[in-house]
């Protein structure tokens, strides 16, 4: 993340304001919102031996403003990647087998009702 972007987002997260300067006029606006952010690892692949901060190259003050972190890892599996890519292409091409859902609507509704209880 660019340093100027880090400064701007840090102000919004810490003071809940955004300062804008245009044509010599400075305005401070309220910024009360939830922030959902995503970051890619520095070298394109998450290194489990390094900390989150070292993997995403965000400063400690920025990271400390977030309440939750979810790390989504992509396990390298050539066969699984091939099958996902094939399914996506089949759906876009309109291949009949790819368009058929694995579960019926009623089965999913029954599962969701069960999970809620």
Tab-separated table of C-alpha atoms in Angstrom, residues 5-109:
chain	number	residue	atom	x	y	z
A	5	UNK	CA	-2.893	5.859	1.081
A	6	UNK	CA	-1.794	4.488	4.457
A	7	UNK	CA	-1.874	7.995	5.951
A	8	UNK	CA	-5.359	8.627	4.573
A	9	UNK	CA	-6.828	5.324	5.741
A	10	UNK	CA	-5.160	5.672	9.143
A	11	UNK	CA	-6.880	9.032	9.696
A	12	UNK	CA	-10.237	7.560	8.729
A	13	UNK	CA	-9.829	4.553	11.008
A	14	UNK	CA	-8.360	6.393	14.003
A	15	UNK	CA	-10.184	9.745	14.071
A	16	UNK	CA	-13.223	8.791	11.973
A	17	UNK	CA	-12.675	11.813	9.726
A	18	UNK	CA	-11.358	12.461	6.237
A	19	UNK	CA	-9.597	15.724	5.366
A	20	UNK	CA	-9.902	16.945	1.780
A	21	UNK	CA	-8.115	19.973	0.332
A	22	UNK	CA	-9.267	21.371	-3.025
A	23	UNK	CA	-8.552	24.829	-4.441
A	24	UNK	CA	-7.150	26.051	-1.137
A	25	UNK	CA	-10.219	24.999	0.848
A	26	UNK	CA	-9.849	22.301	3.471
A	27	UNK	CA	-12.863	20.276	4.539
A	28	UNK	CA	-13.022	17.666	7.283
A	29	UNK	CA	-15.766	15.103	6.769
A	30	UNK	CA	-17.087	12.464	9.146
A	31	UNK	CA	-16.162	8.920	8.192
A	32	UNK	CA	-18.228	6.500	10.245
A	33	UNK	CA	-18.187	3.237	8.387
A	34	UNK	CA	-17.035	-0.331	8.671
A	35	UNK	CA	-13.963	-1.202	6.657
A	36	UNK	CA	-13.431	-4.526	4.951
A	37	UNK	CA	-10.021	-4.814	3.350
A	38	UNK	CA	-8.145	-7.422	1.364
A	39	UNK	CA	-4.418	-7.703	0.736
A	40	UNK	CA	-2.272	-9.939	-1.414
A	41	UNK	CA	1.014	-11.327	-0.076
A	42	UNK	CA	4.168	-9.434	-1.000
A	43	UNK	CA	5.716	-12.181	-3.112
A	44	UNK	CA	2.442	-13.546	-4.483
A	45	UNK	CA	2.238	-16.501	-2.101
A	46	UNK	CA	1.619	-16.445	1.640
A	47	UNK	CA	4.666	-17.591	3.607
A	48	UNK	CA	3.472	-19.474	6.714
A	49	UNK	CA	6.856	-18.995	8.410
A	50	UNK	CA	6.413	-15.198	8.434
A	51	UNK	CA	3.961	-13.054	10.378
A	52	UNK	CA	0.846	-11.533	8.829
A	53	UNK	CA	2.450	-8.087	8.985
A	54	UNK	CA	5.523	-9.357	7.107
A	55	UNK	CA	3.360	-11.070	4.469
A	56	UNK	CA	1.136	-8.100	3.585
A	57	UNK	CA	3.527	-5.191	4.247
A	58	UNK	CA	1.077	-3.019	6.144
A	59	UNK	CA	2.244	-0.905	9.043
A	60	UNK	CA	1.485	-1.912	12.632
A	61	UNK	CA	-0.748	1.148	13.253
A	62	UNK	CA	-2.949	0.212	10.273
A	63	UNK	CA	-3.146	-3.468	11.258
A	64	UNK	CA	-4.016	-2.571	14.854
A	65	UNK	CA	-7.201	-0.813	13.680
A	66	UNK	CA	-8.765	-4.025	12.360
A	67	UNK	CA	-10.737	-6.274	14.696
A	68	UNK	CA	-10.508	-9.522	12.720
A	69	UNK	CA	-8.100	-11.086	10.234
A	70	UNK	CA	-8.935	-14.019	7.966
A	71	UNK	CA	-6.057	-15.571	6.071
A	72	UNK	CA	-7.239	-17.476	3.003
A	73	UNK	CA	-4.610	-19.864	1.705
A	74	UNK	CA	-4.495	-21.403	-1.739
A	75	UNK	CA	-3.134	-24.902	-1.472
A	76	UNK	CA	-1.185	-25.839	-4.595
A	77	UNK	CA	-3.041	-28.748	-6.173
A	78	UNK	CA	-2.821	-28.969	-9.934
A	79	UNK	CA	-5.736	-31.412	-10.268
A	80	UNK	CA	-8.076	-29.345	-8.075
A	81	UNK	CA	-7.136	-26.150	-9.960
A	82	UNK	CA	-7.771	-27.907	-13.270
A	83	UNK	CA	-11.201	-29.134	-12.125
A	84	UNK	CA	-12.246	-25.665	-10.913
A	85	UNK	CA	-11.088	-24.050	-14.166
A	86	UNK	CA	-12.852	-26.738	-16.241
A	87	UNK	CA	-16.105	-26.235	-14.320
A	88	UNK	CA	-15.981	-22.451	-14.799
A	89	UNK	CA	-15.368	-22.855	-18.522
A	90	UNK	CA	-18.130	-25.467	-18.825
A	91	UNK	CA	-20.616	-23.141	-17.101
A	92	UNK	CA	-19.726	-20.305	-19.452
A	93	UNK	CA	-19.972	-22.596	-22.469
A	94	UNK	CA	-23.373	-23.864	-21.335
A	95	UNK	CA	-22.362	-27.512	-20.933
A	96	UNK	CA	-25.442	-29.276	-19.541
A	97	UNK	CA	-23.668	-31.301	-16.818
A	98	UNK	CA	-22.041	-28.160	-15.360
A	99	UNK	CA	-25.379	-26.389	-15.099
A	100	UNK	CA	-27.041	-29.140	-13.062
A	101	UNK	CA	-26.766	-28.427	-9.321
A	102	UNK	CA	-25.373	-31.169	-7.139
A	103	UNK	CA	-28.183	-30.741	-4.594
A	104	UNK	CA	-31.883	-30.099	-5.042
A	105	UNK	CA	-33.354	-26.862	-3.695
A	106	UNK	CA	-35.345	-28.733	-1.057
A	107	UNK	CA	-32.232	-30.551	0.183
A	108	UNK	CA	-30.425	-27.245	0.683
A	109	UNK	CA	-33.405	-25.687	2.451
